[in-house]
C-alpha positions as YAML, in Angstrom:
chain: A
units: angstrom
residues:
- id: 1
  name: UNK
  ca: [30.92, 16.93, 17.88]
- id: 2
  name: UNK
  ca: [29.19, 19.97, 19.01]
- id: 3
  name: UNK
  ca: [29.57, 21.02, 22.47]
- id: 4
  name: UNK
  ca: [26.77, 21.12, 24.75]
- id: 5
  name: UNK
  ca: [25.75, 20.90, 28.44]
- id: 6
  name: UNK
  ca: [24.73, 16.78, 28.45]
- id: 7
  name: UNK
  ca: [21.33, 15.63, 30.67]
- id: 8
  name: UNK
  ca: [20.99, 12.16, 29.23]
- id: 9
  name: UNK
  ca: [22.85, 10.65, 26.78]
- id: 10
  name: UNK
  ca: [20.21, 7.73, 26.35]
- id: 11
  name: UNK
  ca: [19.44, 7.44, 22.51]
- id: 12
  name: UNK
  ca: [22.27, 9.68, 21.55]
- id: 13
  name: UNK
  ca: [23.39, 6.93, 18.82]
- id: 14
  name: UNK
  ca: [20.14, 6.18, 18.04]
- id: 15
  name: UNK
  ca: [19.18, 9.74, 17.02]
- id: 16
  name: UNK
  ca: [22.39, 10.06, 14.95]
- id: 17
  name: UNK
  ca: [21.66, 6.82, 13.06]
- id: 18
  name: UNK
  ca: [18.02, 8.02, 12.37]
- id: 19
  name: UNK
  ca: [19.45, 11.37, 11.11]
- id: 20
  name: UNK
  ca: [22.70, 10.13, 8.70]
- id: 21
  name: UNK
  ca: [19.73, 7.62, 7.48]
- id: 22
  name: UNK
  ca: [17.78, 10.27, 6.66]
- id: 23
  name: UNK
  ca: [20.23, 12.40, 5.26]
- id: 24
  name: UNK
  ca: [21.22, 9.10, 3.09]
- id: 25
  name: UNK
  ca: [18.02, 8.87, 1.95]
- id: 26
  name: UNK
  ca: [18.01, 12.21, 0.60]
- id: 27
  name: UNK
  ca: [21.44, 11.86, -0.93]
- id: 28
  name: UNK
  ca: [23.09, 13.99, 0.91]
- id: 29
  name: UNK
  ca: [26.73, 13.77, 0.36]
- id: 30
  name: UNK
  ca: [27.85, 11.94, 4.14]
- id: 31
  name: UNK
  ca: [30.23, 14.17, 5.63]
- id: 32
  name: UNK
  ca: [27.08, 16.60, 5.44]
- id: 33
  name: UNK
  ca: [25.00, 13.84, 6.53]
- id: 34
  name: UNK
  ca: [27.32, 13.58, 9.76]
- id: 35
  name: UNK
  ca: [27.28, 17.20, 10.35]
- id: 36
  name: UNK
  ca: [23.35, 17.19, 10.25]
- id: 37
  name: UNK
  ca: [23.77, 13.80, 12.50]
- id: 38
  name: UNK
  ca: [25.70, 15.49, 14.89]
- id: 39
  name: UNK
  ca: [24.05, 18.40, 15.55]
- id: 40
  name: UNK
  ca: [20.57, 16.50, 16.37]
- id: 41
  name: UNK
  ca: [22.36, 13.86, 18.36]
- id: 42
  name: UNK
  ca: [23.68, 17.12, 20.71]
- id: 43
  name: UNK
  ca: [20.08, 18.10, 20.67]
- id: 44
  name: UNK
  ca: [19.01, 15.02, 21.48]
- id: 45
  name: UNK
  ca: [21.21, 14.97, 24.62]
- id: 46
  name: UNK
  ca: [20.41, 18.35, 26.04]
- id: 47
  name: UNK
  ca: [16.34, 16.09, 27.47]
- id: 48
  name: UNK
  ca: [15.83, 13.51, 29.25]
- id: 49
  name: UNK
  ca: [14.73, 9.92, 27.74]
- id: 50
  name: UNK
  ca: [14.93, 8.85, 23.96]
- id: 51
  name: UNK
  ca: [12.18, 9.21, 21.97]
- id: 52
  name: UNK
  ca: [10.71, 12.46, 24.03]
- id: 53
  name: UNK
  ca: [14.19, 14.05, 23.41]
- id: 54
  name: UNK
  ca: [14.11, 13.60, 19.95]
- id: 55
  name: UNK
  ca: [13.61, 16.91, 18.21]
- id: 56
  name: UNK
  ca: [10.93, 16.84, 15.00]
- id: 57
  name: UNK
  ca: [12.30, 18.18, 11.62]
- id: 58
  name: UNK
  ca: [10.58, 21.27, 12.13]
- id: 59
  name: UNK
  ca: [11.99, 22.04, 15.13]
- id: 60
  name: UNK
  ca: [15.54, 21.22, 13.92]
- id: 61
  name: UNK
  ca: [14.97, 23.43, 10.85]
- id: 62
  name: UNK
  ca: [13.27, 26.36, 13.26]
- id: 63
  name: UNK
  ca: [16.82, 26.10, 15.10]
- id: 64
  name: UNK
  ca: [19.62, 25.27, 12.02]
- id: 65
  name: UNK
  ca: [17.44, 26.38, 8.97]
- id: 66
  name: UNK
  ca: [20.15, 26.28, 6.31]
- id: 67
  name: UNK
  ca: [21.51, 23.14, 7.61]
- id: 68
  name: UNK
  ca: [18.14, 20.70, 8.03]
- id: 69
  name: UNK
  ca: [16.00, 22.48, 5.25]
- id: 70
  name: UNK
  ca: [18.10, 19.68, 3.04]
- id: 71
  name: UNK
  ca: [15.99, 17.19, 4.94]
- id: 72
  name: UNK
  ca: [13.15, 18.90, 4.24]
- id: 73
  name: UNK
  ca: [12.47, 17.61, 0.36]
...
């Protein structure tokens, strides 16, 4: 887990599904697919609401570039 000052945690679990998914997808190994999990699921709790909290691909990779440019293919 990544440490971060919490606002909502509505669609936390949801947004770290969506990501390890993705990552899946991609075969990406799934500790790696966790780690890229986590990290949007703290995003995702730093907003308020679900789906406006959830961050787009490009602004994950604008914020963690060598870690969700593996998403990106």
């Amino acid at each position: 887990a990544y440490p971060v000052p919490v606002t909502d945690t509505s669609g936390a679990g949801d947004s770290f599904l969506a990501a390890v998914t993705a990552a899946l997808v991609r075969r990406i190994p799934l500790n790696k697919g966790c780690e890229l999990a986590s990290l949007y699921a703290a995003q995702t709790v730093q907003k308020w609401g679900t789906f406006p909290a959830f961050s787009t691909l490009e602004e994950m990779i604008s914020l963690y570039p060598e870690l969700f440019s593996l998403l990106k293919a």
